[in-house]
GROMACS .gro file of C-alpha atoms in nm:
model
  102
    1MET     CA    1   1.875  -1.812  -1.019
    2ILE     CA    2   1.587  -1.961  -1.020
    3ILE     CA    3   1.238  -1.737  -1.009
    4MET     CA    4   0.857  -1.867  -0.940
    5SER     CA    5   0.632  -1.766  -1.158
    6GLU     CA    6   0.350  -1.671  -1.057
    7LYS     CA    7   0.183  -2.001  -1.257
    8GLY     CA    8   0.376  -2.169  -1.007
    9HIS     CA    9   0.667  -2.272  -1.316
   10SER     CA   10   1.015  -2.156  -1.235
   11HIS     CA   11   1.238  -2.087  -1.432
   12THR     CA   12   1.600  -1.907  -1.505
   13GLN     CA   13   1.642  -1.555  -1.470
   14HIS     CA   14   1.879  -1.469  -1.763
   15HIS     CA   15   2.160  -1.203  -1.764
   16HIS     CA   16   2.288  -1.103  -2.057
   17HIS     CA   17   2.509  -0.808  -2.123
   18HIS     CA   18   2.308  -0.535  -2.360
   19HIS     CA   19   2.544  -0.489  -2.666
   20HIS     CA   20   2.299  -0.184  -2.658
   21THR     CA   21   2.345  -0.067  -2.340
   22LYS     CA   22   2.593   0.266  -2.355
   23ALA     CA   23   2.345   0.379  -2.628
   24VAL     CA   24   2.041   0.343  -2.485
   25LEU     CA   25   2.091   0.533  -2.189
   26ASN     CA   26   2.224   0.831  -2.442
   27ARG     CA   27   1.893   0.809  -2.556
   28LEU     CA   28   1.701   0.817  -2.247
   29SER     CA   29   1.878   1.050  -2.130
   30ARG     CA   30   1.850   1.343  -2.488
   31ALA     CA   31   1.523   1.199  -2.475
   32ILE     CA   32   1.492   1.362  -2.057
   33GLY     CA   33   1.633   1.653  -2.199
   34HIS     CA   34   1.418   1.711  -2.440
   35LEU     CA   35   1.094   1.659  -2.244
   36GLU     CA   36   1.250   1.920  -1.934
   37SER     CA   37   1.255   2.164  -2.206
   38VAL     CA   38   0.924   2.121  -2.332
   39LYS     CA   39   0.842   2.110  -1.989
   40ARG     CA   40   0.992   2.443  -1.962
   41MET     CA   41   0.786   2.579  -2.301
   42VAL     CA   42   0.498   2.505  -2.086
   43GLU     CA   43   0.556   2.688  -1.829
   44GLU     CA   44   0.655   2.976  -2.019
   45GLU     CA   45   0.361   2.993  -2.157
   46LYS     CA   46   0.519   2.888  -2.538
   47ASP     CA   47   0.279   2.862  -2.846
   48CYS     CA   48   0.111   2.506  -2.831
   49SER     CA   49   0.210   2.386  -3.124
   50GLU     CA   50   0.541   2.476  -3.088
   51VAL     CA   51   0.535   2.248  -2.766
   52LEU     CA   52   0.367   1.957  -3.005
   53ILE     CA   53   0.627   1.968  -3.218
   54GLN     CA   54   0.873   1.953  -2.981
   55LEU     CA   55   0.628   1.620  -2.781
   56SER     CA   56   0.611   1.444  -3.072
   57ALA     CA   57   0.989   1.441  -3.084
   58VAL     CA   58   1.052   1.309  -2.707
   59ILE     CA   59   0.835   1.005  -2.814
   60ALA     CA   60   0.969   0.927  -3.132
   61ALA     CA   61   1.282   0.905  -2.902
   62LEU     CA   62   1.180   0.761  -2.691
   63ASN     CA   63   0.986   0.491  -2.959
   64ASN     CA   64   1.336   0.453  -3.113
   65THR     CA   65   1.470   0.393  -2.787
   66GLY     CA   66   1.185   0.095  -2.672
   67LYS     CA   67   1.351  -0.073  -3.095
   68VAL     CA   68   1.649  -0.093  -2.983
   69ILE     CA   69   1.547  -0.217  -2.615
   70LEU     CA   70   1.328  -0.518  -2.817
   71LYS     CA   71   1.609  -0.565  -3.041
   72ASP     CA   72   1.865  -0.653  -2.836
   73HIS     CA   73   1.632  -0.830  -2.581
   74ILE     CA   74   1.514  -1.100  -2.882
   75GLU     CA   75   1.909  -1.089  -3.032
   76HIS     CA   76   1.978  -1.219  -2.677
   77CYS     CA   77   1.688  -1.277  -2.456
   78ILE     CA   78   1.467  -1.433  -2.624
   79VAL     CA   79   1.765  -1.675  -2.789
   80ASP     CA   80   1.826  -1.800  -2.476
   81ALA     CA   81   1.507  -1.811  -2.382
   82TRP     CA   82   1.421  -2.056  -2.638
   83GLU     CA   83   1.782  -2.262  -2.632
   84HIS     CA   84   1.620  -2.328  -2.271
   85SER     CA   85   1.276  -2.336  -2.356
   86ASP     CA   86   1.174  -2.068  -2.144
   87GLU     CA   87   0.819  -2.052  -2.256
   88GLU     CA   88   0.723  -1.744  -1.948
   89ALA     CA   89   1.037  -1.545  -2.145
   90MET     CA   90   0.820  -1.590  -2.471
   91GLU     CA   91   0.465  -1.504  -2.294
   92ASN     CA   92   0.664  -1.208  -2.182
   93LEU     CA   93   0.753  -1.055  -2.505
   94ASN     CA   94   0.423  -1.145  -2.625
   95LYS     CA   95   0.301  -0.921  -2.288
   96ALA     CA   96   0.600  -0.645  -2.402
   97ILE     CA   97   0.559  -0.605  -2.717
   98ASP     CA   98   0.163  -0.549  -2.667
   99ARG     CA   99   0.185  -0.242  -2.383
  100PHE     CA  100   0.500  -0.083  -2.584
  101ILE     CA  101   0.316  -0.115  -2.993
  102LYS     CA  102  -0.042   0.015  -2.809
   0.00000   0.00000   0.00000
């Protein structure tokens, strides 16, 4: 599929089978469950320090999930983009990394 960018350049949108999709979905499901648990803790007015500890675990789980997605993206999408000289994909990766690391 050819996509026109905001800059007027065209590039091919890459679709790949990502090897870690099931693992990512499992991680996200667990993080959602933990976050719902944190929400209940707040509703039940649990101790703030306990809530913060559980919330930090959710944040760590999401960060680790992001690392898996990033690794998969680099190993597959970016390799393909590099082979096809898709500079926009490389720029998008840099933007995504900047936002992810904030």
